[in-house]
Structures are given as structure tokens and as C-alpha cells.
C-alpha positions as a Markdown table, in Angstrom:
| # | Residue | x | y | z |
|---|---|---|---|---|
| 1 | Met | -66.3 | 30.7 | -18.1 |
| 2 | Ala | -64.6 | 28.2 | -20.3 |
| 3 | Ala | -61.4 | 30.2 | -20.1 |
| 4 | Val | -61.7 | 30.0 | -16.1 |
| 5 | Lys | -62.3 | 26.4 | -16.3 |
| 6 | Ser | -59.6 | 25.7 | -18.4 |
| 7 | Met | -56.9 | 27.9 | -16.2 |
| 8 | Asn | -58.5 | 25.9 | -12.9 |
| 9 | Lys | -57.6 | 22.7 | -14.9 |
| 10 | Leu | -54.2 | 23.8 | -15.8 |
| 11 | Tyr | -53.2 | 24.5 | -12.4 |
| 12 | Gly | -54.4 | 21.6 | -10.9 |
| 13 | Val | -52.0 | 19.8 | -13.4 |
| 14 | Cys | -49.1 | 21.9 | -12.4 |
| 15 | Val | -50.0 | 21.6 | -8.6 |
| 16 | His | -50.0 | 17.7 | -9.2 |
| 17 | Ala | -46.7 | 17.7 | -10.9 |
| 18 | Ala | -45.1 | 19.9 | -8.5 |
| 19 | Arg | -46.2 | 17.6 | -5.8 |
| 20 | Arg | -45.2 | 14.6 | -7.4 |
| 21 | Thr | -41.6 | 16.3 | -8.4 |
| 22 | Ala | -41.2 | 17.2 | -4.7 |
| 23 | Gly | -42.3 | 13.5 | -3.9 |
| 24 | Leu | -39.5 | 12.2 | -5.8 |
| 25 | Lys | -37.0 | 14.5 | -4.6 |
| 26 | Ala | -37.8 | 13.7 | -0.8 |
| 27 | Ser | -37.7 | 9.9 | -1.8 |
| 28 | Arg | -34.4 | 10.3 | -3.4 |
| 29 | Leu | -32.8 | 12.2 | -0.3 |
| 30 | Leu | -34.3 | 9.8 | 2.0 |
| 31 | Gln | -32.4 | 7.0 | -0.2 |
| 32 | His | -29.3 | 9.1 | -0.2 |
| 33 | Arg | -29.4 | 9.7 | 3.5 |
| 34 | Ala | -30.1 | 5.8 | 4.0 |
| 35 | Phe | -27.0 | 5.1 | 1.9 |
| 36 | Arg | -25.0 | 7.5 | 4.0 |
| 37 | Val | -26.1 | 7.0 | 7.6 |
| 38 | Gly | -27.0 | 3.2 | 7.6 |
| 39 | Ala | -25.3 | 2.4 | 10.9 |
| 40 | Val | -27.3 | 5.1 | 12.7 |
| 41 | Gln | -30.5 | 3.5 | 11.3 |
| 42 | Arg | -29.7 | 0.3 | 13.1 |
| 43 | Gln | -29.7 | 2.0 | 16.5 |
| 44 | Gln | -32.1 | 0.7 | 18.8 |
| 45 | Pro | -35.4 | 2.9 | 19.1 |
| 46 | Phe | -35.4 | 5.4 | 22.2 |
| 47 | Asp | -37.2 | 4.3 | 25.4 |
| 48 | Ser | -36.8 | 7.0 | 27.8 |
| 49 | Ser | -38.3 | 4.4 | 30.4 |
| 50 | Leu | -35.1 | 2.0 | 30.5 |
| 51 | Glu | -32.5 | 2.9 | 33.0 |
| 52 | Lys | -29.8 | 2.7 | 30.8 |
| 53 | Pro | -27.6 | 5.3 | 28.9 |
| 54 | Gln | -29.3 | 6.9 | 25.8 |
| 55 | Phe | -26.2 | 8.9 | 24.6 |
| 56 | Pro | -26.1 | 8.5 | 20.8 |
| 57 | Gly | -22.4 | 8.5 | 20.8 |
| 58 | Ala | -21.8 | 5.2 | 22.6 |
| 59 | Ser | -23.0 | 1.7 | 23.6 |
| 60 | Ala | -22.5 | 1.3 | 27.1 |
| 61 | Glu | -24.0 | 0.7 | 30.7 |
| 62 | Phe | -23.9 | 2.7 | 33.6 |
| 63 | Val | -21.4 | 2.2 | 36.5 |
| 64 | Asp | -21.3 | 3.6 | 40.2 |
| 65 | His | -18.1 | 3.4 | 41.0 |
| 66 | Leu | -14.9 | 5.6 | 39.6 |
| 67 | Glu | -12.7 | 3.4 | 37.8 |
| 68 | Phe | -10.1 | 4.5 | 34.4 |
| 69 | Ile | -9.9 | 1.9 | 32.0 |
| 70 | Gln | -6.2 | 0.4 | 31.8 |
| 71 | Pro | -4.3 | 0.7 | 28.6 |
| 72 | Asn | -3.6 | -3.2 | 29.1 |
| 73 | Val | -7.5 | -3.9 | 29.4 |
| 74 | Ile | -6.5 | -6.6 | 26.6 |
| 75 | Ser | -3.2 | -8.4 | 27.7 |
| 76 | Gly | -1.9 | -8.5 | 24.3 |
| 77 | Ile | -3.4 | -9.3 | 20.7 |
| 78 | Pro | -2.2 | -12.5 | 19.6 |
| 79 | Val | -0.1 | -13.2 | 16.6 |
| 80 | Tyr | -1.8 | -15.5 | 14.0 |
| 81 | Arg | 0.6 | -17.8 | 12.3 |
| 82 | Val | 0.2 | -20.9 | 10.3 |
| 83 | Met | 3.7 | -21.7 | 10.2 |
| 84 | Asp | 6.5 | -22.3 | 12.9 |
| 85 | Arg | 9.9 | -20.9 | 12.0 |
| 86 | Gln | 10.9 | -24.2 | 10.8 |
| 87 | Gly | 8.2 | -23.9 | 8.2 |
| 88 | Asn | 6.0 | -26.7 | 9.6 |
| 89 | Ile | 2.2 | -26.3 | 9.6 |
| 90 | Ile | 0.9 | -25.8 | 13.3 |
| 91 | Asp | -2.8 | -26.4 | 12.6 |
| 92 | Pro | -3.7 | -28.3 | 9.5 |
| 93 | Ser | -7.0 | -26.7 | 9.1 |
| 94 | Gln | -5.0 | -23.5 | 8.4 |
| 95 | Asp | -3.0 | -24.5 | 5.5 |
| 96 | Pro | -4.1 | -22.8 | 2.7 |
| 97 | Gln | -3.5 | -25.7 | 0.5 |
| 98 | Leu | -1.6 | -23.8 | -2.1 |
| 99 | Ser | -0.4 | -25.8 | -5.0 |
| 100 | Lys | 3.5 | -26.6 | -5.8 |
| 101 | Glu | 3.2 | -24.0 | -8.7 |
| 102 | Gln | 1.9 | -21.3 | -6.5 |
| 103 | Val | 4.3 | -21.8 | -3.7 |
| 104 | Leu | 7.2 | -21.8 | -6.0 |
| 105 | Asn | 6.0 | -18.6 | -7.3 |
| 106 | Phe | 5.9 | -17.1 | -4.1 |
| 107 | Tyr | 9.6 | -18.2 | -3.4 |
| 108 | Gln | 10.8 | -17.0 | -6.6 |
| 109 | Lys | 9.0 | -13.7 | -6.1 |
| 110 | Met | 10.2 | -13.2 | -2.9 |
| 111 | Thr | 14.0 | -13.9 | -3.7 |
| 112 | Leu | 13.8 | -12.1 | -7.0 |
| 113 | Leu | 13.0 | -8.9 | -5.1 |
| 114 | Asn | 15.9 | -9.8 | -2.5 |
| 115 | Thr | 18.3 | -10.0 | -5.6 |
| 116 | Met | 16.9 | -7.0 | -6.9 |
| 117 | Asp | 17.3 | -5.1 | -3.9 |
| 118 | Arg | 21.1 | -6.0 | -3.4 |
| 119 | Ile | 21.9 | -5.0 | -6.9 |
| 120 | Leu | 20.0 | -1.5 | -6.8 |
| 121 | Tyr | 21.5 | -1.0 | -3.2 |
| 122 | Glu | 25.0 | -1.6 | -4.6 |
| 123 | Ser | 24.1 | 0.6 | -7.7 |
| 124 | Gln | 23.4 | 3.6 | -5.2 |
| 125 | Arg | 26.4 | 3.1 | -3.2 |
| 126 | Gln | 28.3 | 3.2 | -6.3 |
| 127 | Gly | 26.8 | 6.7 | -7.5 |
| 128 | Arg | 24.4 | 5.1 | -10.3 |
| 129 | Ile | 21.4 | 6.4 | -8.8 |
| 130 | Ser | 20.5 | 8.8 | -6.3 |
| 131 | Phe | 18.4 | 6.8 | -3.5 |
| 132 | Tyr | 17.2 | 3.4 | -2.8 |
| 133 | Met | 15.1 | 1.4 | -0.2 |
| 134 | Thr | 15.5 | -2.3 | 0.3 |
| 135 | Asn | 12.8 | -4.5 | 1.5 |
| 136 | Tyr | 15.1 | -7.0 | 3.3 |
| 137 | Gly | 13.0 | -9.1 | 5.8 |
| 138 | Glu | 9.5 | -7.9 | 4.7 |
| 139 | Glu | 9.3 | -10.2 | 1.6 |
| 140 | Gly | 6.6 | -12.2 | 3.2 |
| 141 | Thr | 4.2 | -9.3 | 3.8 |
| 142 | His | 4.5 | -8.2 | 0.2 |
| 143 | Ile | 3.9 | -11.5 | -1.7 |
| 144 | Gly | 1.2 | -13.0 | 0.9 |
| 145 | Ser | -1.0 | -10.1 | 0.8 |
| 146 | Ala | -0.3 | -9.5 | -3.1 |
| 147 | Ala | -1.5 | -12.8 | -3.7 |
| 148 | Ala | -4.7 | -12.7 | -1.9 |
| 149 | Leu | -5.9 | -9.9 | -3.9 |
| 150 | Asp | -8.0 | -9.7 | -7.2 |
| 151 | Pro | -5.9 | -7.8 | -10.0 |
| 152 | Glu | -8.6 | -5.4 | -10.2 |
| 153 | Asp | -8.1 | -4.2 | -6.4 |
| 154 | Ile | -6.8 | -0.8 | -6.2 |
| 155 | Val | -3.5 | -0.7 | -4.2 |
| 156 | Phe | -2.1 | 2.4 | -2.2 |
| 157 | Gly | 1.6 | 1.8 | -0.9 |
| 158 | Gln | 4.0 | 3.6 | 1.3 |
| 159 | Tyr | 7.3 | 3.2 | -0.4 |
| 160 | Arg | 8.3 | -0.3 | 0.7 |
| 161 | Glu | 5.9 | -2.6 | -1.0 |
| 162 | Ala | 8.0 | -3.3 | -4.4 |
| 163 | Gly | 7.2 | -6.9 | -3.8 |
| 164 | Val | 3.1 | -6.4 | -4.2 |
| 165 | Leu | 3.8 | -4.7 | -7.9 |
| 166 | Met | 6.5 | -7.1 | -8.7 |
| 167 | Tyr | 3.7 | -9.9 | -7.9 |
| 168 | Arg | 1.2 | -8.3 | -10.3 |
| 169 | Gly | 3.7 | -8.4 | -13.1 |
| 170 | Phe | 5.6 | -5.1 | -13.0 |
| 171 | Pro | 8.8 | -6.1 | -15.2 |
| 172 | Leu | 12.2 | -5.6 | -14.1 |
| 173 | Asp | 12.7 | -3.3 | -17.0 |
| 174 | Met | 10.3 | -1.0 | -15.7 |
| 175 | Phe | 11.3 | -1.0 | -11.9 |
| 176 | Met | 15.1 | -0.2 | -13.3 |
| 177 | Ala | 13.7 | 2.5 | -15.6 |
| 178 | Gln | 12.1 | 4.2 | -12.5 |
| 179 | Cys | 15.0 | 4.2 | -10.4 |
| 180 | Tyr | 17.3 | 5.4 | -13.0 |
| 181 | Ala | 14.5 | 7.7 | -14.3 |
| 182 | Asn | 15.3 | 7.1 | -18.1 |
| 183 | Val | 13.3 | 7.4 | -20.9 |
| 184 | Asp | 11.1 | 4.3 | -20.5 |
| 185 | Asp | 10.0 | 5.5 | -16.8 |
| 186 | Leu | 6.2 | 5.7 | -16.4 |
| 187 | Gly | 6.7 | 8.9 | -14.3 |
| 188 | Lys | 8.8 | 10.6 | -17.0 |
| 189 | Gly | 11.8 | 10.9 | -14.9 |
| 190 | Arg | 9.8 | 13.1 | -12.4 |
| 191 | Gln | 10.1 | 11.0 | -9.2 |
| 192 | Met | 12.8 | 10.1 | -7.1 |
| 193 | Pro | 13.8 | 6.1 | -6.9 |
| 194 | Val | 11.4 | 3.6 | -5.5 |
| 195 | His | 8.3 | 6.2 | -6.0 |
| 196 | Tyr | 6.8 | 3.2 | -8.5 |
| 197 | Gly | 3.3 | 3.3 | -10.1 |
| 198 | Ser | 1.2 | 1.6 | -12.9 |
| 199 | Lys | -2.1 | 2.4 | -13.9 |
| 200 | Asp | -2.8 | -0.7 | -15.7 |
| 201 | Leu | -1.7 | -2.7 | -12.6 |
| 202 | Asn | -3.8 | -0.6 | -10.5 |
| 203 | Phe | -1.0 | 0.4 | -8.2 |
| 204 | Val | -1.4 | 4.3 | -7.4 |
| 205 | Thr | 2.1 | 5.9 | -7.6 |
| 206 | Ile | 4.3 | 6.5 | -4.2 |
| 207 | Ser | 4.6 | 9.6 | -2.9 |
| 208 | Ser | 6.8 | 11.0 | -0.5 |
| 209 | Pro | 4.7 | 12.7 | 2.2 |
| 210 | Leu | 4.3 | 10.0 | 5.1 |
| 211 | Ala | 0.5 | 8.7 | 5.2 |
| 212 | Thr | -1.1 | 10.9 | 2.8 |
| 213 | Gln | -2.1 | 7.7 | 1.1 |
| 214 | Ile | -4.4 | 6.7 | 3.9 |
| 215 | Pro | -7.3 | 9.1 | 3.4 |
| 216 | Gln | -7.0 | 9.0 | -0.2 |
| 217 | Ala | -7.3 | 5.0 | 0.1 |
| 218 | Ala | -10.2 | 5.6 | 2.0 |
| 219 | Gly | -11.9 | 7.7 | -0.5 |
| 220 | Ala | -11.1 | 5.4 | -3.3 |
| 221 | Ala | -12.7 | 2.5 | -1.3 |
| 222 | Tyr | -15.8 | 5.0 | -1.1 |
| 223 | Ala | -16.2 | 5.5 | -4.7 |
| 224 | Leu | -15.7 | 1.9 | -5.4 |
| 225 | Lys | -18.7 | 1.2 | -2.9 |
| 226 | Arg | -20.9 | 3.6 | -4.4 |
| 227 | Glu | -20.2 | 2.0 | -8.0 |
| 228 | Asn | -20.8 | -1.5 | -6.5 |
| 229 | Met | -17.7 | -3.0 | -8.4 |
| 230 | Asn | -16.8 | -5.9 | -6.2 |
| 231 | Arg | -13.6 | -4.5 | -5.6 |
| 232 | Ala | -11.5 | -3.5 | -2.5 |
| 233 | Val | -8.6 | -1.1 | -1.9 |
| 234 | Ile | -5.6 | -2.2 | 0.1 |
| 235 | Cys | -3.6 | 0.6 | 1.9 |
| 236 | Tyr | 0.0 | -0.2 | 3.2 |
| 237 | Phe | 1.9 | 1.8 | 5.8 |
| 238 | Gly | 4.3 | 1.4 | 8.7 |
| 239 | Glu | 3.6 | 1.7 | 12.4 |
| 240 | Gly | 5.3 | 5.2 | 11.9 |
| 241 | Ala | 3.0 | 6.5 | 9.8 |
| 242 | Ala | 0.1 | 5.3 | 11.9 |
| 243 | Ser | 1.2 | 8.2 | 14.3 |
| 244 | Glu | 0.2 | 10.7 | 11.4 |
| 245 | Gly | -3.1 | 12.4 | 11.6 |
| 246 | Asp | -3.9 | 11.4 | 8.3 |
| 247 | Ala | -4.3 | 7.6 | 9.8 |
| 248 | His | -7.1 | 8.9 | 12.0 |
| 249 | Ala | -8.7 | 10.4 | 9.5 |
| 250 | Gly | -8.3 | 7.5 | 7.0 |
| 251 | Phe | -9.5 | 5.0 | 9.5 |
| 252 | Asn | -12.5 | 7.1 | 10.9 |
| 253 | Phe | -13.9 | 7.9 | 7.7 |
| 254 | Ser | -13.6 | 4.3 | 6.2 |
| 255 | Ala | -15.2 | 2.9 | 9.5 |
| 256 | Thr | -18.3 | 5.5 | 9.5 |
| 257 | Leu | -18.9 | 5.4 | 5.6 |
| 258 | Glu | -18.6 | 1.4 | 5.7 |
| 259 | Cys | -15.6 | 1.0 | 2.9 |
| 260 | Pro | -14.3 | -1.9 | 1.5 |
| 261 | Ile | -10.7 | -1.4 | 2.4 |
| 262 | Ile | -8.0 | -3.1 | 3.8 |
| 263 | Phe | -5.4 | -1.2 | 6.0 |
| 264 | Phe | -2.3 | -3.3 | 5.9 |
| 265 | Cys | 0.2 | -2.0 | 8.7 |
| 266 | Arg | 4.0 | -3.2 | 8.4 |
| 267 | Asn | 5.1 | -3.1 | 11.9 |
| 268 | Asn | 8.9 | -3.6 | 11.4 |
| 269 | Gly | 10.1 | -2.4 | 14.5 |
| 270 | Tyr | 11.5 | 1.1 | 13.4 |
| 271 | Ala | 10.5 | 4.5 | 11.8 |
| 272 | Ile | 13.7 | 5.1 | 10.6 |
| 273 | Ser | 15.5 | 5.2 | 13.5 |
| 274 | Thr | 12.5 | 5.6 | 16.3 |
| 275 | Pro | 11.8 | 2.1 | 18.0 |
| 276 | Thr | 8.2 | 1.0 | 18.8 |
| 277 | Asn | 8.5 | 1.6 | 22.2 |
| 278 | Glu | 9.1 | 5.3 | 21.4 |
| 279 | Gln | 6.7 | 5.5 | 18.9 |
| 280 | Tyr | 3.6 | 4.2 | 21.0 |
| 281 | Arg | 2.6 | 3.1 | 24.3 |
| 282 | Gly | -0.2 | 0.9 | 23.5 |
| 283 | Asp | -0.8 | -2.6 | 22.3 |
| 284 | Gly | 0.7 | -1.7 | 18.5 |
| 285 | Ile | -1.7 | -0.9 | 15.8 |
| 286 | Ala | -4.1 | -3.6 | 15.5 |
| 287 | Ala | -5.3 | -2.4 | 19.4 |
| 288 | Arg | -6.3 | 0.7 | 17.7 |
| 289 | Gly | -8.8 | -1.0 | 15.4 |
| 290 | Pro | -11.8 | -1.4 | 17.7 |
| 291 | Gly | -11.7 | 2.1 | 18.6 |
| 292 | Tyr | -12.7 | 3.0 | 15.2 |
| 293 | Gly | -15.1 | 0.3 | 15.1 |
| 294 | Met | -13.0 | -2.0 | 12.4 |
| 295 | Leu | -12.3 | -5.6 | 12.5 |
| 296 | Ser | -8.7 | -6.1 | 13.3 |
| 297 | Ile | -6.1 | -9.0 | 13.2 |
| 298 | Arg | -2.6 | -9.3 | 14.1 |
| 299 | Val | -0.4 | -11.7 | 12.1 |
| 300 | Asp | 3.1 | -13.1 | 11.7 |
| 301 | Gly | 4.4 | -11.0 | 8.7 |
| 302 | Asn | 7.3 | -13.6 | 8.4 |
| 303 | Asp | 4.7 | -16.3 | 7.8 |
| 304 | Val | 3.7 | -15.9 | 4.0 |
| 305 | Phe | 0.7 | -18.5 | 4.6 |
| 306 | Ala | -0.7 | -16.2 | 7.6 |
| 307 | Val | -0.5 | -13.1 | 5.8 |
| 308 | Tyr | -2.3 | -14.8 | 2.8 |
| 309 | Asn | -5.1 | -16.3 | 4.8 |
| 310 | Ala | -5.5 | -13.0 | 6.8 |
| 311 | Thr | -5.6 | -10.7 | 3.7 |
| 312 | Lys | -7.9 | -13.5 | 1.9 |
| 313 | Glu | -10.2 | -13.3 | 4.2 |
| 314 | Ala | -10.3 | -9.7 | 4.8 |
| 315 | Arg | -10.6 | -8.9 | 1.3 |
| 316 | Arg | -13.5 | -11.4 | 1.1 |
| 317 | Arg | -15.6 | -9.7 | 3.9 |
| 318 | Ala | -14.5 | -6.5 | 3.0 |
| 319 | Val | -16.0 | -6.4 | -0.5 |
| 320 | Ala | -19.2 | -8.6 | 0.7 |
| 321 | Glu | -20.0 | -6.6 | 3.7 |
| 322 | Asn | -18.6 | -3.3 | 2.7 |
| 323 | Gln | -16.7 | -2.6 | 5.8 |
| 324 | Pro | -12.8 | -1.9 | 6.8 |
| 325 | Phe | -10.6 | -4.2 | 8.1 |
| 326 | Leu | -7.1 | -3.8 | 9.9 |
| 327 | Ile | -4.1 | -5.9 | 9.6 |
| 328 | Glu | -1.0 | -5.9 | 11.5 |
| 329 | Ala | 1.8 | -7.7 | 10.2 |
| 330 | Met | 4.5 | -8.0 | 12.7 |
| 331 | Thr | 7.9 | -8.3 | 10.9 |
| 332 | Tyr | 11.3 | -6.7 | 10.8 |
| 333 | Arg | 13.3 | -4.2 | 8.9 |
| 334 | Ile | 16.8 | -6.0 | 8.1 |
| 335 | Gly | 18.2 | -3.5 | 5.9 |
| 336 | His | 18.9 | 0.3 | 6.8 |
| 337 | His | 15.9 | 2.6 | 6.4 |
| 338 | Ser | 17.0 | 3.7 | 3.1 |
| 339 | Thr | 20.5 | 4.6 | 1.6 |
| 340 | Ser | 20.2 | 7.7 | 3.8 |
| 341 | Asp | 20.4 | 6.0 | 6.9 |
| 342 | Asp | 22.8 | 3.8 | 9.1 |
| 343 | Ser | 20.9 | 1.8 | 11.5 |
| 344 | Ser | 24.2 | 0.5 | 13.2 |
| 345 | Ala | 23.8 | 4.0 | 15.1 |
| 346 | Tyr | 20.8 | 2.8 | 16.9 |
| 347 | Arg | 20.7 | -0.8 | 17.0 |
| 348 | Ser | 22.9 | -3.8 | 17.3 |
| 349 | Val | 24.5 | -6.1 | 14.7 |
| 350 | Asp | 23.6 | -9.1 | 17.0 |
| 351 | Glu | 19.6 | -8.0 | 16.7 |
| 352 | Val | 19.6 | -7.6 | 13.0 |
| 353 | Asn | 21.6 | -10.9 | 12.8 |
| 354 | Tyr | 18.9 | -12.8 | 14.5 |
| 355 | Trp | 16.1 | -11.7 | 12.2 |
| 356 | Asp | 18.0 | -12.2 | 9.1 |
| 357 | Lys | 19.7 | -15.8 | 10.3 |
| 358 | Gln | 16.7 | -17.4 | 12.5 |
| 359 | Asp | 13.4 | -15.8 | 11.3 |
| 360 | His | 13.5 | -14.7 | 8.0 |
| 361 | Pro | 10.5 | -15.1 | 5.7 |
| 362 | Ile | 12.4 | -16.4 | 2.7 |
| 363 | Ser | 14.1 | -19.2 | 4.9 |
| 364 | Arg | 10.9 | -20.2 | 6.4 |
| 365 | Leu | 9.1 | -20.8 | 3.0 |
| 366 | Arg | 12.3 | -22.6 | 1.9 |
| 367 | His | 11.9 | -25.0 | 4.7 |
| 368 | Tyr | 8.5 | -25.6 | 3.9 |
| 369 | Met | 9.3 | -26.4 | 0.5 |
| 370 | Thr | 12.1 | -28.4 | 1.2 |
| 371 | Ala | 10.2 | -30.6 | 3.8 |
| 372 | Arg | 7.7 | -31.4 | 0.6 |
| 373 | Asn | 10.9 | -32.2 | -1.7 |
| 374 | Trp | 9.5 | -29.1 | -3.8 |
| 375 | Trp | 13.1 | -27.7 | -3.7 |
| 376 | Ser | 16.6 | -28.6 | -3.2 |
| 377 | Glu | 20.1 | -27.3 | -2.9 |
| 378 | Asp | 20.6 | -27.7 | -6.7 |
| 379 | Asp | 17.4 | -25.8 | -7.6 |
| 380 | Glu | 18.5 | -22.9 | -5.1 |
| 381 | Lys | 22.0 | -22.5 | -6.7 |
| 382 | Ser | 20.4 | -22.6 | -10.4 |
| 383 | Trp | 17.4 | -20.0 | -9.2 |
| 384 | Arg | 19.7 | -17.7 | -7.6 |
| 385 | Lys | 22.2 | -17.7 | -10.7 |
| 386 | Gln | 19.5 | -17.2 | -13.2 |
| 387 | Ser | 17.4 | -14.6 | -11.2 |
| 388 | Arg | 20.8 | -12.6 | -10.6 |
| 389 | Lys | 21.7 | -12.8 | -14.4 |
| 390 | Thr | 18.3 | -11.5 | -15.1 |
| 391 | Val | 18.2 | -8.8 | -12.8 |
| 392 | Met | 21.6 | -7.7 | -14.0 |
| 393 | Glu | 20.3 | -7.8 | -17.7 |
| 394 | Ala | 17.7 | -5.4 | -16.8 |
| 395 | Phe | 20.1 | -3.2 | -15.0 |
| 396 | Glu | 22.5 | -2.9 | -17.8 |
| 397 | Arg | 19.8 | -2.2 | -20.4 |
| 398 | Ala | 18.2 | 0.6 | -18.1 |
| 399 | Glu | 21.9 | 2.2 | -17.4 |
| 400 | Lys | 22.2 | 2.5 | -21.2 |
| 401 | Arg | 19.0 | 4.5 | -22.1 |
| 402 | Leu | 18.5 | 8.0 | -22.4 |
| 403 | Lys | 17.1 | 10.4 | -20.1 |
| 404 | Pro | 13.5 | 11.8 | -20.6 |
| 405 | Asn | 13.3 | 14.7 | -22.8 |
| 406 | Ile | 14.1 | 18.0 | -20.5 |
| 407 | Glu | 11.1 | 19.6 | -21.4 |
| 408 | Leu | 8.8 | 17.0 | -19.8 |
| 409 | Met | 9.5 | 19.1 | -16.5 |
| 410 | Phe | 6.8 | 21.5 | -18.0 |
| 411 | Thr | 4.0 | 19.3 | -19.4 |
| 412 | Asp | 1.1 | 17.4 | -17.7 |
| 413 | Val | 0.0 | 20.1 | -15.5 |
| 414 | Tyr | -2.0 | 21.9 | -18.1 |
| 415 | Lys | -3.6 | 20.8 | -21.1 |
| 416 | Glu | -1.6 | 23.7 | -23.2 |
| 417 | Met | 1.0 | 25.7 | -21.8 |
| 418 | Thr | 0.5 | 28.5 | -19.9 |
| 419 | Pro | 2.5 | 31.9 | -20.5 |
| 420 | Asn | 4.1 | 31.9 | -17.3 |
| 421 | Leu | 5.3 | 28.1 | -18.0 |
| 422 | Asn | 6.6 | 29.1 | -21.4 |
| 423 | Lys | 8.5 | 32.0 | -19.8 |
| 424 | Gln | 10.2 | 29.5 | -17.3 |
| 425 | Arg | 11.2 | 27.2 | -20.2 |
| 426 | Asp | 12.7 | 29.8 | -22.4 |
| 427 | Ala | 14.6 | 31.1 | -19.1 |
| 428 | Met | 15.7 | 27.5 | -18.5 |
| 429 | Trp | 17.2 | 26.9 | -22.1 |
| 430 | Arg | 19.1 | 30.2 | -21.8 |
| 431 | His | 20.8 | 29.0 | -18.6 |
| 432 | Met | 21.6 | 25.6 | -19.8 |
| 433 | Lys | 23.2 | 27.0 | -23.2 |
| 434 | Gln | 24.9 | 29.7 | -21.0 |
| 435 | Tyr | 26.5 | 27.1 | -18.4 |
| 436 | Lys | 26.5 | 23.9 | -21.1 |
| 437 | Glu | 29.6 | 22.4 | -19.8 |
| 438 | His | 27.6 | 21.4 | -16.8 |
| 439 | Tyr | 24.7 | 20.1 | -18.6 |
| 440 | Pro | 25.2 | 17.1 | -20.7 |
| 441 | Ile | 22.0 | 17.5 | -23.0 |
| 442 | Glu | 23.4 | 14.7 | -25.1 |
| 443 | Leu | 22.2 | 12.3 | -22.4 |
| 444 | Phe | 18.7 | 13.3 | -23.0 |
| 445 | Asp | 16.0 | 12.3 | -25.2 |
| 446 | Lys | 15.2 | 14.9 | -27.7 |
| 447 | Glu | 11.7 | 13.0 | -29.8 |
| 448 | Pro | 9.1 | 16.0 | -30.0 |
| 449 | Ile | 6.9 | 15.9 | -27.5 |
| 450 | Ser | 3.2 | 15.7 | -28.3 |
| 451 | Gln | 1.0 | 18.4 | -26.4 |
């Protein structure tokens, strides 16, 4: 009898424990679901007595007349700006009130980027590097947005955001090392030029396929949200990349998962040779934001202060409210798409000259500084000479460095070399020895590789 009572008591304890465990699991599941579908929980309670649409997929009213929504339902999203083309502040309340030192830093970074572009572009034309992409005309979008971010925020670039990395402190020597694919290159010579990256500066390495960074950035932002890190992600892309399916996926995931991310579109007028009037029929890229449930703004990308203000506010709210923002920066690509492109085949010299001479972000900021006696013609000449000298010195150092060890082609995929990789490596060395006159291996580093 005592044994039976003991068994009953043990059974009761087990049942209680099982119920408690089940209750905890259910509670955790509900918490998990609440985290994932917070937006659904905010829907109004269902009331069948109301004569209004109850469909879960949209918030709307019934109408009794047939009418298609016109694409120009909004007459055109306005372009936010702070300065006019002569560098005058239009509305003092929008002046970011940056110090002289900050503004000078903006200007020097923009002009240093411009100088680096000119030297590396000519380097490619002389056959010293294989490829290059300039940033002419878009310097304001880089520096204005980079200055508004926290250094811990994660950057996903497309391929024309070198100024963002420069503002974060990426040295000229490392820009040169990457373009020359020498032994100092963080990517070990495996990427084509302008595919920069820096783990220390939270700048994800550029990849060539268009728009792949957009859903990746959405995933990174979701991870930051789950970790409650008070960090944001910024994802740069062009208006051409916005036509890719990856853009839709990234926008939709970010909105439905409520991610702290800034989508920054550089609308520079051309996707290689495709002008915007052949790229889309709607009102640019900012107009797409509301369709995904994203707050959106269109800014003058040649106004570094407008870019700064918009990015700073978007970053603040993205972190505080866990929601995505879309910024469309209207600018103009003054240079060719790349050294593989000749833009004179699809646009006029007069068109390019207008943006270069009349509405350039560098000249606009210079007007602003000159009006405050922060910059003079002597300062300009001195800085241009100094910056060119600095870039040329980095250029010359990079050109003299060895190429990375050839065997680095086979590392960093697996922890240990696999049999098939060993076989490929041996075949490569046999080939190079047989045709050694075609392979100047003396130009490559020979330091042993640590596995």
C-alpha cells in the first residue's frame, strides 16, 4: 500500500513538472510570436457589424465607382535641400550648425576622394591597374551620409561608395593596395579593383553582382534588432539596382520584420548606359517606399548638409523605433560608369558639363565655406597640392609592393586543404614551371602561409 502511495505521489510530481514545462514552452512561443508579428497584433479587433472592409491584407474603405489609381497620384515627391546652388542656407532652422572643423573635414574628404579618383583613373588608362570606377559628382552623398552614422553601424555598399570608407578612416595605402591587389590588400588580391572592405570599420566587402547586398543588409539589420545593440545598417545602391528582385526582397523583409536599416539610393541618372526614363515609369525610387510601408524621403544629393540631416534623422529613428527608412539622393554621375564604359555614346558633353560646372557638391560646399571666410583661394591651392602629393606617395608605395603569395588562391575556403584543392594546386605549379616565361613569379610574395 505504501508503495502505491509513493507511486501516486511520484506520478503527481511528474505531471506537475510536465505541465509547468509545457506552460513555459507555450509562454516562450507566444513571446517569440509577439516579437515576430508585432505588426499583426496592432490590427483593430474584428467587428463584422461594421460596413467596411475587413480584409487582413489592406487598410481601406469601400467605394461604389470604378476607378484605377493613376501612377501620378502624387504630383512628385519634393526634393529636400538645405543649401541652394551658391551655398546659401535657405532656411536657418535646417542648418545642421556644424563646426568649422567638421565642415573643413567634409570638404577635404570630398576633394581627397576626387584627387584619388583622378590618379587611379589615369593609372588604369596607363595599364597599371585593370579596372576602376570614379565617384565624380557623388561625393556629397558619401560624406554627408557617412558623417551622420555611428562608427559601429554596418555599411553595405554597392561599388561607388569609396568616400564612406574614406570618411571612416580607411587609409590611402589600403585603397591603393586593394586596387593594385598587392601583398597589403586585406582581400589578399582575390577581388577586382574598387571592391573594398574593412571588418574593423564595419564596411562589408563589395561584391560585383548587382543588388545582392540589399537582402543581406536586411538580414544584418534583423540580427542587430534581435541583439538590441542600438546599431543600424545602411545599404547603398543605385536606381538601376532598385529594379532587381533583390531590392523587393530586402525592402519587404525589412518592413515586415521591422528592422533598423537605412536604404540609401544614389539616383545618379544612369544605370551604366540606361537613363532613368528607360529604367522606370514611376516617380523615382522614393515613391516605392510607402508601398512597402517604409518612411521615405527624397533629398538633393549634391547638398551635403541635406544628405547629412536626412541620414542623421533616419538613423536616429531607425534605431529608436526599429523600422526601415528609404532615402533617395538625387545626384549625377559625372564620370563614365567605369573604365569599361564610354558615356559619350549615350549622353552629351553639354549635359555633363552642366553638372560639373553648375551643380557640383564640392563647389557648393566651397561657396558655403568661402562666404564664412573659412576657406580662401590660397587654402585651395595649398590643399590641392598637398592632397595630390599624399595620394601620389601612396600610389608609388603600392606599385612597388609584391603581389600576394600565389598559394593564397587555395586558402580560406576550408580549415584544412582538401584533396581536390591539393590536386589543383599541384597542377597549377606544374603548369607554371612548364610555361615559366609567362609567369613572373618573382613579383609574388613567397612568405610561408599559416593555415
